[in-house]
XYZ file of C-alpha atoms in Angstrom:
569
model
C 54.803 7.042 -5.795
C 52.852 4.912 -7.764
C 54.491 1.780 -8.975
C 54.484 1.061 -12.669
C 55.228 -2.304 -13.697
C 54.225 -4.229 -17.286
C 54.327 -7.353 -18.431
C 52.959 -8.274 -21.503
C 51.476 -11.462 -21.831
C 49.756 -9.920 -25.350
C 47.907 -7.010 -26.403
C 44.662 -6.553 -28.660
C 45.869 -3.640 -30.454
C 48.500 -2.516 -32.580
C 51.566 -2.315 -31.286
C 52.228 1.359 -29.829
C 55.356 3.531 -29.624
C 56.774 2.589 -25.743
C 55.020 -0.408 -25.168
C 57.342 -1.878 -22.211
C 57.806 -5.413 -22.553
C 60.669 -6.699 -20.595
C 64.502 -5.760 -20.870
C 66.136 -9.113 -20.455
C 69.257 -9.890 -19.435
C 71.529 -10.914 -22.080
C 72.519 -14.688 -22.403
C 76.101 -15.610 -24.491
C 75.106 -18.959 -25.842
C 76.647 -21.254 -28.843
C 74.221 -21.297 -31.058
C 73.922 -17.773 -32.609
C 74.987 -20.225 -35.743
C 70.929 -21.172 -35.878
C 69.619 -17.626 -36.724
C 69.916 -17.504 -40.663
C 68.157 -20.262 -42.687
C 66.318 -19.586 -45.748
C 62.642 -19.687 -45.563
C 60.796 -22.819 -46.213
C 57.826 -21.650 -48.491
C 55.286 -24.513 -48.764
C 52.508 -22.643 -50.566
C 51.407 -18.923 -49.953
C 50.244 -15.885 -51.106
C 53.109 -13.311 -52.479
C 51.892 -10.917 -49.638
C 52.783 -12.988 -46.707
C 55.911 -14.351 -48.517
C 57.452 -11.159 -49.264
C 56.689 -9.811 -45.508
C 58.638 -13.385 -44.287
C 61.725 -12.687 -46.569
C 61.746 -9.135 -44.847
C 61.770 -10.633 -41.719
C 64.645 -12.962 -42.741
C 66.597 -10.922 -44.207
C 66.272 -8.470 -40.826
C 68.186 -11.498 -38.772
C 65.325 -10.418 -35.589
C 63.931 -13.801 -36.021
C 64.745 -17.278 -34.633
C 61.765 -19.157 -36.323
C 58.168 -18.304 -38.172
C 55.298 -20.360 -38.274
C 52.863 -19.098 -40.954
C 49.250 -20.963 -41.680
C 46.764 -19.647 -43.705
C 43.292 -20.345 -45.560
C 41.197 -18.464 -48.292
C 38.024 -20.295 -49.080
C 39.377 -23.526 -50.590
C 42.690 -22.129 -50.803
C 45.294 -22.722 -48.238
C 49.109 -22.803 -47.119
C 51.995 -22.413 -44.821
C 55.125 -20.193 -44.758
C 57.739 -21.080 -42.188
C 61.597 -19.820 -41.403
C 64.188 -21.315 -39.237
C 65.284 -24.559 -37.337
C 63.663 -25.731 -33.411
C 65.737 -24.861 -30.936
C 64.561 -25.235 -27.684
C 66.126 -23.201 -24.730
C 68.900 -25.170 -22.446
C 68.916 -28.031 -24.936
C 71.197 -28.853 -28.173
C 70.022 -27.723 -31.616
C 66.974 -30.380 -33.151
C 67.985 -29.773 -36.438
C 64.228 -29.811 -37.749
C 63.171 -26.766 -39.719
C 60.173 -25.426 -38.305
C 56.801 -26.421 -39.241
C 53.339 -26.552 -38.273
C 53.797 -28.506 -35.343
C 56.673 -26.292 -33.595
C 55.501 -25.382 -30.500
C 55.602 -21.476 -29.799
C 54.356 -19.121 -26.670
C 51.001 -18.128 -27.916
C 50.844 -15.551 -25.230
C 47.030 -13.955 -25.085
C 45.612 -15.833 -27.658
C 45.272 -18.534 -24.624
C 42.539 -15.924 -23.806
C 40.257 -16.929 -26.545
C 40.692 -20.636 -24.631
C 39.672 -19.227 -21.519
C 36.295 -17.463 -22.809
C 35.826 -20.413 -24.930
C 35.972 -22.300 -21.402
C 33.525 -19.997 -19.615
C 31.030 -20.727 -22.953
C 31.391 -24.138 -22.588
C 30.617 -23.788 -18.797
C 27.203 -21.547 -19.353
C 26.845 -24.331 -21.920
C 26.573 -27.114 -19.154
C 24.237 -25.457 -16.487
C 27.434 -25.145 -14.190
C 28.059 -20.934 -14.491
C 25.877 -17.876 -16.143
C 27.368 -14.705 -17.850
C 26.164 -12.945 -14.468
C 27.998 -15.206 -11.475
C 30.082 -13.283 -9.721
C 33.156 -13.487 -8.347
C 31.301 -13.975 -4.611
C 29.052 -16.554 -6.375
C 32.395 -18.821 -6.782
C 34.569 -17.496 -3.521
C 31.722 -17.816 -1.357
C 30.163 -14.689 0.972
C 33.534 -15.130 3.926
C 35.461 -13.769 1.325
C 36.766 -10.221 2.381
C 37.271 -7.772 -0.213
C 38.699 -4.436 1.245
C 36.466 -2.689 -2.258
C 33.074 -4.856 -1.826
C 32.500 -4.088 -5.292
C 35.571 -6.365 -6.195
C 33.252 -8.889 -5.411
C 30.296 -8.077 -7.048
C 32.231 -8.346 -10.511
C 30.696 -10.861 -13.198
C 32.253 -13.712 -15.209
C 31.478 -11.793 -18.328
C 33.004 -8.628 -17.493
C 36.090 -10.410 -16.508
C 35.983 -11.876 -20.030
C 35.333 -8.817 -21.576
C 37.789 -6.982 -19.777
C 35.072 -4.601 -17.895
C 35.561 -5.249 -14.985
C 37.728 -2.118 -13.606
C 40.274 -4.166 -12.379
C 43.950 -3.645 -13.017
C 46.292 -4.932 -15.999
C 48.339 -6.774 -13.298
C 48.408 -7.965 -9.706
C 49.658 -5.134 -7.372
C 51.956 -7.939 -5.712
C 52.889 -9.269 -8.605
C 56.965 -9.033 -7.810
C 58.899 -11.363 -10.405
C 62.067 -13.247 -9.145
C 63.474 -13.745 -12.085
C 62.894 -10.777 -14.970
C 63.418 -13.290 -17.835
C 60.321 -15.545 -16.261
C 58.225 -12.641 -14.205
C 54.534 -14.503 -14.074
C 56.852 -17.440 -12.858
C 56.175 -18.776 -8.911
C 52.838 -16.379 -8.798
C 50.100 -18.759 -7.392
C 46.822 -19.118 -5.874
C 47.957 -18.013 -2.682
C 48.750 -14.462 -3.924
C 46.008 -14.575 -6.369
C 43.665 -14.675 -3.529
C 45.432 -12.062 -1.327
C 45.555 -9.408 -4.543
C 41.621 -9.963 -4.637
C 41.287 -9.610 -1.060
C 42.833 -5.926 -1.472
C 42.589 -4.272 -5.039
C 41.548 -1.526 -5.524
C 40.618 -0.687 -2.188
C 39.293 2.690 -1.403
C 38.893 3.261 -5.232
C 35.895 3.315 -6.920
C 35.533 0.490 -10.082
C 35.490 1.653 -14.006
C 33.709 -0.971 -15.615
C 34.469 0.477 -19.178
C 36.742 -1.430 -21.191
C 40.437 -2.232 -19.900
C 42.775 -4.559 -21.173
C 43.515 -6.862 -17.842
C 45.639 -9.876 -17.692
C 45.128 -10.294 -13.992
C 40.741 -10.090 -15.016
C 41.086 -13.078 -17.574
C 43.514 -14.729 -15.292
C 40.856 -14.974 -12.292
C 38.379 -15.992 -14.867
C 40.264 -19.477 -15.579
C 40.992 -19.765 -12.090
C 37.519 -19.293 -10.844
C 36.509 -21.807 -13.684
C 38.965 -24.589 -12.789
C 37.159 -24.216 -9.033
C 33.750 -24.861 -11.184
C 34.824 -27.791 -12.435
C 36.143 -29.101 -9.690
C 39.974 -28.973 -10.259
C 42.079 -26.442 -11.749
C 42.371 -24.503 -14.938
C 45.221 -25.905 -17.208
C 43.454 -29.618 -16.775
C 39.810 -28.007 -16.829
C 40.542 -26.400 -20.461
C 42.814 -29.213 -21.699
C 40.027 -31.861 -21.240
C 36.690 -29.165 -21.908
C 38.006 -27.083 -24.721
C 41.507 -27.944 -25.891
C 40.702 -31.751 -26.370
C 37.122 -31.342 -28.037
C 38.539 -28.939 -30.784
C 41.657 -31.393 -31.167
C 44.277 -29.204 -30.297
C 46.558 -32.203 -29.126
C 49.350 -29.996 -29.652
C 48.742 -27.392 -26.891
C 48.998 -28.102 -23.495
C 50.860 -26.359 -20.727
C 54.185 -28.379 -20.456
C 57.451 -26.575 -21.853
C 58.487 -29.464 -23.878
C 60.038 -28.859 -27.235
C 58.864 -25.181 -26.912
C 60.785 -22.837 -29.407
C 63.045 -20.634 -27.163
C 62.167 -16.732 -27.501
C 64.368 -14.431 -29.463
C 65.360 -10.445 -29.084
C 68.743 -8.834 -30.051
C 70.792 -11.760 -31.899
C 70.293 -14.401 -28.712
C 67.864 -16.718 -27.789
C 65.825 -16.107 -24.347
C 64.007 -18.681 -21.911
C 60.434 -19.092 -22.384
C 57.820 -17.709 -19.808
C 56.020 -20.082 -17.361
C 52.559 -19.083 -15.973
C 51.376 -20.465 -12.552
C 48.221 -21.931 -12.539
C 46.137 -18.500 -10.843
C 47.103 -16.802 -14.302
C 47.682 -19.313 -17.247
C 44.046 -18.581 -18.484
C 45.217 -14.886 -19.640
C 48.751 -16.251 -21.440
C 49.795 -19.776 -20.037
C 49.688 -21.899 -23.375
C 52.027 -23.101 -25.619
C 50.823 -24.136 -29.339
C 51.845 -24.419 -32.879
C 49.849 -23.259 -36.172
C 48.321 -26.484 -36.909
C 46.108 -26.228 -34.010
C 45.628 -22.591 -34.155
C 44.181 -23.126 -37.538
C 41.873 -25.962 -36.117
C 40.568 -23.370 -33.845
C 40.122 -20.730 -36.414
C 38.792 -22.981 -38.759
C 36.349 -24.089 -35.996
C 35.456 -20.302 -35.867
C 34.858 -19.527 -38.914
C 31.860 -22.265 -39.263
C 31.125 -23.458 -35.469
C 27.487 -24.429 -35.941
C 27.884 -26.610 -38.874
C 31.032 -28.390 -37.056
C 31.047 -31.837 -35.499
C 33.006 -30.780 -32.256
C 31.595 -31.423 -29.006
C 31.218 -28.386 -27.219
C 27.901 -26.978 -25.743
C 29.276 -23.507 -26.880
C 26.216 -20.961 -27.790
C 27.758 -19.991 -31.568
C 26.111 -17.250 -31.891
C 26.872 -15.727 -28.496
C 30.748 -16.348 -29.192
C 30.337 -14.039 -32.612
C 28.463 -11.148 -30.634
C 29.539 -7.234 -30.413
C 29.088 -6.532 -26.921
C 31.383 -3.201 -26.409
C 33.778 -0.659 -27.824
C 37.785 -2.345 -27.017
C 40.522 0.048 -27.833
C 42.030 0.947 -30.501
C 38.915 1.182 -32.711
C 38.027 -2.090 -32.312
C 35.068 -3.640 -30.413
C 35.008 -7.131 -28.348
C 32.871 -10.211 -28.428
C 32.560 -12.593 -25.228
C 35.360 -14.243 -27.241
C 37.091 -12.439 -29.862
C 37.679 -8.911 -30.306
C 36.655 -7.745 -34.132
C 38.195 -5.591 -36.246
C 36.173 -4.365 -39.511
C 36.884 -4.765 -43.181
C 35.310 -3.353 -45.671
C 32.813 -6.181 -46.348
C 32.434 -7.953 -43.059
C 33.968 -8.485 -39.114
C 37.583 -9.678 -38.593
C 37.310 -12.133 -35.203
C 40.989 -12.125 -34.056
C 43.260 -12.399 -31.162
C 47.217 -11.759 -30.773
C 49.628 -12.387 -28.239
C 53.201 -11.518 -26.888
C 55.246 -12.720 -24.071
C 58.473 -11.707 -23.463
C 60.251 -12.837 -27.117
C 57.642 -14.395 -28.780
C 54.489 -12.970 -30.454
C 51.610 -15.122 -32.087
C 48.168 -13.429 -33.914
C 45.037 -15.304 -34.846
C 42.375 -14.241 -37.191
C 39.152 -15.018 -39.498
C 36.931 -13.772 -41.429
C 33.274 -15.428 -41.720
C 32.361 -13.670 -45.407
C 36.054 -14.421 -47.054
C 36.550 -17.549 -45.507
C 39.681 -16.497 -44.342
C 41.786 -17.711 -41.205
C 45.488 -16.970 -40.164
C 47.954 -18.001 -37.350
C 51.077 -16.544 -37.552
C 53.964 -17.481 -34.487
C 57.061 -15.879 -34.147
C 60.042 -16.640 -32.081
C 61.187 -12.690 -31.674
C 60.630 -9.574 -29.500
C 60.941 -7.166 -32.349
C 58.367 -8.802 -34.952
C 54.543 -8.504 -34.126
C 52.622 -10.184 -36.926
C 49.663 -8.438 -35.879
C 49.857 -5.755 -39.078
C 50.169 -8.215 -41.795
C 47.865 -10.703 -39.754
C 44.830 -7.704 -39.896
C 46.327 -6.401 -43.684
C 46.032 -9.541 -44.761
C 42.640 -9.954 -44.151
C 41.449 -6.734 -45.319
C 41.308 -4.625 -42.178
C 40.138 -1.047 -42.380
C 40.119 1.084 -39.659
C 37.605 2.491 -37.776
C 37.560 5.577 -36.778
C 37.808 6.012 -32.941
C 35.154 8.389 -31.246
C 36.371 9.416 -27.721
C 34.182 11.500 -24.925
C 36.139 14.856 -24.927
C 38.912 15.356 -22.501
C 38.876 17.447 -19.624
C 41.425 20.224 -20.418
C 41.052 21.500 -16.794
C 43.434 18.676 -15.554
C 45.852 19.768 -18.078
C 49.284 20.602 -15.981
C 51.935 19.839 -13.278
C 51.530 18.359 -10.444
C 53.968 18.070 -7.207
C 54.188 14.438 -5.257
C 57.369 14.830 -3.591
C 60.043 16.886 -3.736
C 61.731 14.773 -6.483
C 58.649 13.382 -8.235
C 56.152 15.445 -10.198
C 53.351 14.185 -12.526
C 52.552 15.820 -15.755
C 48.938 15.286 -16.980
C 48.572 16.129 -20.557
C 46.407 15.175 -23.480
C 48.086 12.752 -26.142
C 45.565 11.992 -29.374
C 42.002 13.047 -27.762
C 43.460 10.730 -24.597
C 44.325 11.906 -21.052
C 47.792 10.694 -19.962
C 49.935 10.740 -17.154
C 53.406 10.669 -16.701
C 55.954 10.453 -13.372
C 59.420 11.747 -13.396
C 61.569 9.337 -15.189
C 58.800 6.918 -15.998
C 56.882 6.438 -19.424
C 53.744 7.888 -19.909
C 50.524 5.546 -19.042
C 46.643 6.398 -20.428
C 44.407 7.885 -17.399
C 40.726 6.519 -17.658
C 37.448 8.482 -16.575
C 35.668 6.530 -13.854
C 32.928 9.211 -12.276
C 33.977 12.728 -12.093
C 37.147 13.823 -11.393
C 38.188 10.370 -10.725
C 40.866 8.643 -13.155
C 41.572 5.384 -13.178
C 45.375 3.525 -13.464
C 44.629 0.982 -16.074
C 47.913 -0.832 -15.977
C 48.258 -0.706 -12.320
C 46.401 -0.692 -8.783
C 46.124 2.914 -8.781
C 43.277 5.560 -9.426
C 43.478 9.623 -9.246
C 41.147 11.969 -7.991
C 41.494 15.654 -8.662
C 40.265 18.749 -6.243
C 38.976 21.660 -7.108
C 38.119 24.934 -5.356
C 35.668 27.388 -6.754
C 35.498 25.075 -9.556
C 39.554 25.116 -10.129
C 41.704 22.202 -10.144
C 43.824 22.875 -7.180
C 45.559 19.048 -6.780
C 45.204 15.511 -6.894
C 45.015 12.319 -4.590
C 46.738 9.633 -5.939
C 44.396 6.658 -4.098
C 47.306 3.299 -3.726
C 47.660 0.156 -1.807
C 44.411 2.186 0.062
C 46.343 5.188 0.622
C 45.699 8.558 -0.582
C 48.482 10.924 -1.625
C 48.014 14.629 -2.501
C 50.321 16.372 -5.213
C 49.561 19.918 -5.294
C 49.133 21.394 -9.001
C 51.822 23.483 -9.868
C 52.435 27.311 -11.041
C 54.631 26.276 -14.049
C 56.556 23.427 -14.973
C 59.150 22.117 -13.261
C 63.283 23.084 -14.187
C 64.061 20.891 -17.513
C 60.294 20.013 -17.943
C 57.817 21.178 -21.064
C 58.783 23.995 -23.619
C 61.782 24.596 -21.180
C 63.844 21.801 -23.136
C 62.564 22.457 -26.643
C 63.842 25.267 -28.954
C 61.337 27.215 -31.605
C 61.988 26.597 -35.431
C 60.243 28.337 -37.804
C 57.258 26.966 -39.873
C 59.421 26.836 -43.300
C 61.991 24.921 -41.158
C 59.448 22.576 -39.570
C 57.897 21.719 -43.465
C 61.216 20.025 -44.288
C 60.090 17.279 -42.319
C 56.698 16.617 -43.469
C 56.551 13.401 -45.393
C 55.746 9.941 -45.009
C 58.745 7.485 -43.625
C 58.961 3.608 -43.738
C 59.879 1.949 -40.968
C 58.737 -1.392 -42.388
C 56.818 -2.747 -44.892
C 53.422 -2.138 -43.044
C 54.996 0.227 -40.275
C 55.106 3.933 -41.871
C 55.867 7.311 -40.092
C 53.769 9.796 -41.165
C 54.546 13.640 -40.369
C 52.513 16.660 -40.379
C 53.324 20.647 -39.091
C 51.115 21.522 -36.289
C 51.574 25.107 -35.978
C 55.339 25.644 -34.415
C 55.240 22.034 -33.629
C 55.594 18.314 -35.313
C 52.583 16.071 -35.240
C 54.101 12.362 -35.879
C 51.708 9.452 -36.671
C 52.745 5.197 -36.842
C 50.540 2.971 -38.826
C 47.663 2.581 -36.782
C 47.984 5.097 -33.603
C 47.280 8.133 -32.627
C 48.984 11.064 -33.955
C 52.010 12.267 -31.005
C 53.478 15.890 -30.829
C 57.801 15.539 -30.873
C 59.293 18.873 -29.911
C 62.742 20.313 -31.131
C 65.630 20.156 -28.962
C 67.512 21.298 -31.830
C 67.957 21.161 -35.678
C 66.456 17.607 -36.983
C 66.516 16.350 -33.315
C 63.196 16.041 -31.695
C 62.067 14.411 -28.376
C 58.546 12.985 -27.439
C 57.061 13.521 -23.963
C 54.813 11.038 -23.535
C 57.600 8.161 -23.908
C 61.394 8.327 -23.519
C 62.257 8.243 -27.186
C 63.989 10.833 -29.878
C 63.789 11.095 -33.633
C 66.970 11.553 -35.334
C 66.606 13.293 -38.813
C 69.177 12.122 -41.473
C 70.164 14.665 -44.463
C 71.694 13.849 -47.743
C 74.948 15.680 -49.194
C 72.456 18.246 -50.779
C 71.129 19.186 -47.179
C 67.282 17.333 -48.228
C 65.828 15.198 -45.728
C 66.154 11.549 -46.390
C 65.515 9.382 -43.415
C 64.933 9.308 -39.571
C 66.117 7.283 -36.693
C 63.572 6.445 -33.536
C 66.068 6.193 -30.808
C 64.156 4.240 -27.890
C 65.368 1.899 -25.173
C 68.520 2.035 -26.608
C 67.578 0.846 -30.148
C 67.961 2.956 -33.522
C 65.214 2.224 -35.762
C 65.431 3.727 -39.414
C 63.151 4.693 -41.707
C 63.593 5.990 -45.282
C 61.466 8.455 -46.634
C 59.099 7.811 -48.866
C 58.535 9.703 -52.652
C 55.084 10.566 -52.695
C 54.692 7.951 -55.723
C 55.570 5.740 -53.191
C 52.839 6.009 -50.549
């Protein structure tokens, strides 16, 4: 059975319905006192103000750091007091210069880092991994080591999201006491007997070998390489890698530990930072050639489309870009387990934003691309193979159901969420999240099974007849179409998170801001279920009998959201 673990250490896309973070354990600490302060508002824009009074006023919040700039324009926004985990309250509201988790956006470091070192002579975009290791390196896939330095940046490089032996001792820290040691023994075996997909994959293990393979360059390792090459020369004396003074995380009215990234993978979400110097580095990217830093960086190669990302959005060596309706948004956002962070400018507006928050439940990454002026793109994908579409048996108590989920092949193990299957070559799949590929059989031209291809072992699931007992339409009930139109409306969630809910024949299609439309299926009157994630929607009714809300019911939260008059949308 394939093992599915995630941990986030920040995402380029919108947040998605079942994105599995962490579920902490809970702490019982005195100093729940620290979570409601009023928000400190410097100088902003009524947009971002009224979006940080929602978030106070929803208590899911320890702290906010907001920075922002418009041409000549500029202010900040923040909310809350420092508090750092394990240590007594500081008593200072937060500012510019509280240190968060910036999660991912230590990414944009890292490439910055591998510019800088095509800059001095020392690398090229096409050194390979080999180049570095050296040719007595064993990799059980050769191809493993035939992967570039850019394609590790741009996450091409068909390796998975995580290390296969990535197994956290503590849940609360999970990248914690992973080194070079394992780094080096995960490399020696991924994806072994699977073929690579060098199309676009979001990997934090990729971008993590990429600052480790740099810190080798330079003769020492990463965190000191990019402190004294990058950090240093764009004077971000606020960022380093030490957990001083670091704002504790934040997720269900308690404060949680901060994550700590071993040196093999602090290049893909290692660094702590505040908005000060995230705006020095924005700032820097809005206008790098005309700046007086001292970095070799080629400018123009940082601000180049090389490939499609997900999501609709494409990816720079750097950055990846979202589009507005006048010009490219560079950006980069980040989550770790309780804290989530977003950077973003835009050359033609001369705007830049850093927003940091000390919470599980808040992703500034909406208001970070609303506010400046993203429009979405519309997302072209190659058409799916419908063949696949079914059940599959592993074992006698694990099935797999392939199924198609917005113009996107998806797989999903009993009592596990549903992950995205990638093509590779034909009828092979790829695990993006995890060590793992697929490869489906055929006879005469049918789809008879699959081998699931792990740790260099193939397993075969024969495709199944029908579904399996409690599986599929087997758990659903029919309503009619005149019952199913009592639902079709638009829902708010948030202020930039809305439901939106369309009748697909005998069936619900239900769309969040910014992802793909997802059937829900009645399991009885105004109770639907998804499949592709373990979540329900809860209709609410008024004393009339008319629709008026829902509740999302997932991993044990209740989310509401009111519905919307249509002079409201």
């Amino acid at each position: 059975m394939v093992v599915m673990k995630v941990y986030t250490a920040g995402s380029q896309s919108i947040p998605r319905i079942g994105r599995n973070l962490m579920t902490p354990l809970r702490f019982s600490l005195c100093i729940l006192t620290l979570l409601f302060f009023p928000a400190f508002l410097l100088a902003g824009e009524p947009e971002l103000e009224a979006w940080l009074k929602e978030q106070e006023m929803s208590g899911d919040a320890l702290g906010i750091s907001v920075q922002w700039q418009r041409g000549e324009e500029s202010g900040a926004l923040t909310m809350g007091r420092e508090m750092v985990w394990g240590a007594e309250e500081k008593g200072d509201p937060v500012d510019g210069q509280t240190r968060f988790e910036i999660g991912s956006i230590t990414k944009v470091l890292t490439h910055l880092l591998l510019a800088e070192s095509i800059g001095q002579g020392k690398v090229k975009d096409d050194t390979s991994i080999i180049d570095i290791l050296g040719s007595d390196f064993a990799f059980s896939q050769p191809e493993v080591g035939k992967i570039t330095l850019r394609e590790l940046a741009t996450h091409s490089s068909g390796l998975p999201r995580l290390p296969r032996n990535m197994v956290p001792m503590d849940a609360l820290d999970p990248y914690k006491g992973f080194g070079d040691v394992a780094l080096m023994n995960c490399l020696r075996d991924v994806r072994a007997k699977q073929p690579l997909r060098k199309g676009y994959a979001y990997s934090n293990l990729g971008v993590g070998l990429l600052g480790h393979l740099l810190g080798k360059v330079h003769g020492g390792d990463y965190r000191s390489t990019v402190i004294e090459q990058v950090l240093k020369p764009l004077g971000m004396t606020r960022s380093d890698f030490t957990d001083k003074d670091v704002m504790a995380g934040f997720q269900n009215g308690e404060p949680l530990p901060i994550w700590h990234i071993e040196d093999a993978l602090a290049g893909a979400g290692g660094l702590y930072s505040c908005t000060d110097d995230l705006m020095r580095l924005g700032r820097w990217g809005l206008d790098a050639s005309s700046s007086q830093v001292s970095l070799k960086v080629d400018t123009q190669r940082m601000l180049e489309i090389v490939g499609e990302a997900s999501g609709g959005f494409q990816i720079t060596p750097v950055w990846h870009v979202a589009t507005s309706e006048k010009g490219p948004i560079y950006f980069h956002n980040g989550a770790t387990g309780a804290q989530r962070s977003f950077l973003g400018f835009r050359p033609d507006s001369g705007q830049v934003i850093a927003l940091l928050v000390s919470s599980a439940a808040i992703d500034p990454t909406n208001i970070g691309l609303k506010w400046l002026g993203y429009t979405a793109r519309e997302i072209k994908r190659p058409p799916v193979d419908t063949t696949l579409i079914g059940h599959y048996r592993l074992t006698d108590a694990v099935t797999i159901e392939i199924a198609e989920v917005g113009g996107t092949l998806t797989g999903q193990f009993t009592g596990q969420p549903a992950f995205v299957l990638e093509p590779i070559s034909d009828d092979w799949y790829a695990f993006t999240i995890s060590d793992a590929s697929l490869r489906f059989l055929r006879k005469d031209e049918k789809v008879i099974a699959f081998e699931l291809v792990q740790f260099g072992i193939a397993q075969r699931a024969e495709r199944m007849e029908k579904p399996p007992a409690g599986k599929g339409e087997n758990e659903s009930i029919l309503l009619s179409e005149k019952e199913l139109d009592e639902y079709v409306g638009h829902y708010q969630l948030s202020g930039q998170l809305i439901f939106r809910i369309q009748r697909n024949g005998r069936t619900l299609d239900v769309q969040l801001t910014g992802q793909p439309s997802v059937p829900v299926y009645a399991r009885e009157k105004d109770v639907f279920f998804y499949k592709v994630v373990e979540a329900e929607i809860h209709f609410e009714r008024n004393d009339e009998g008319q629709i008026q809300g829902l509740v999302l019911h997932q991993n044990g939260l209740k989310m509401r959201a009111g519905r919307l008059s249509s002079a409201d949308r």
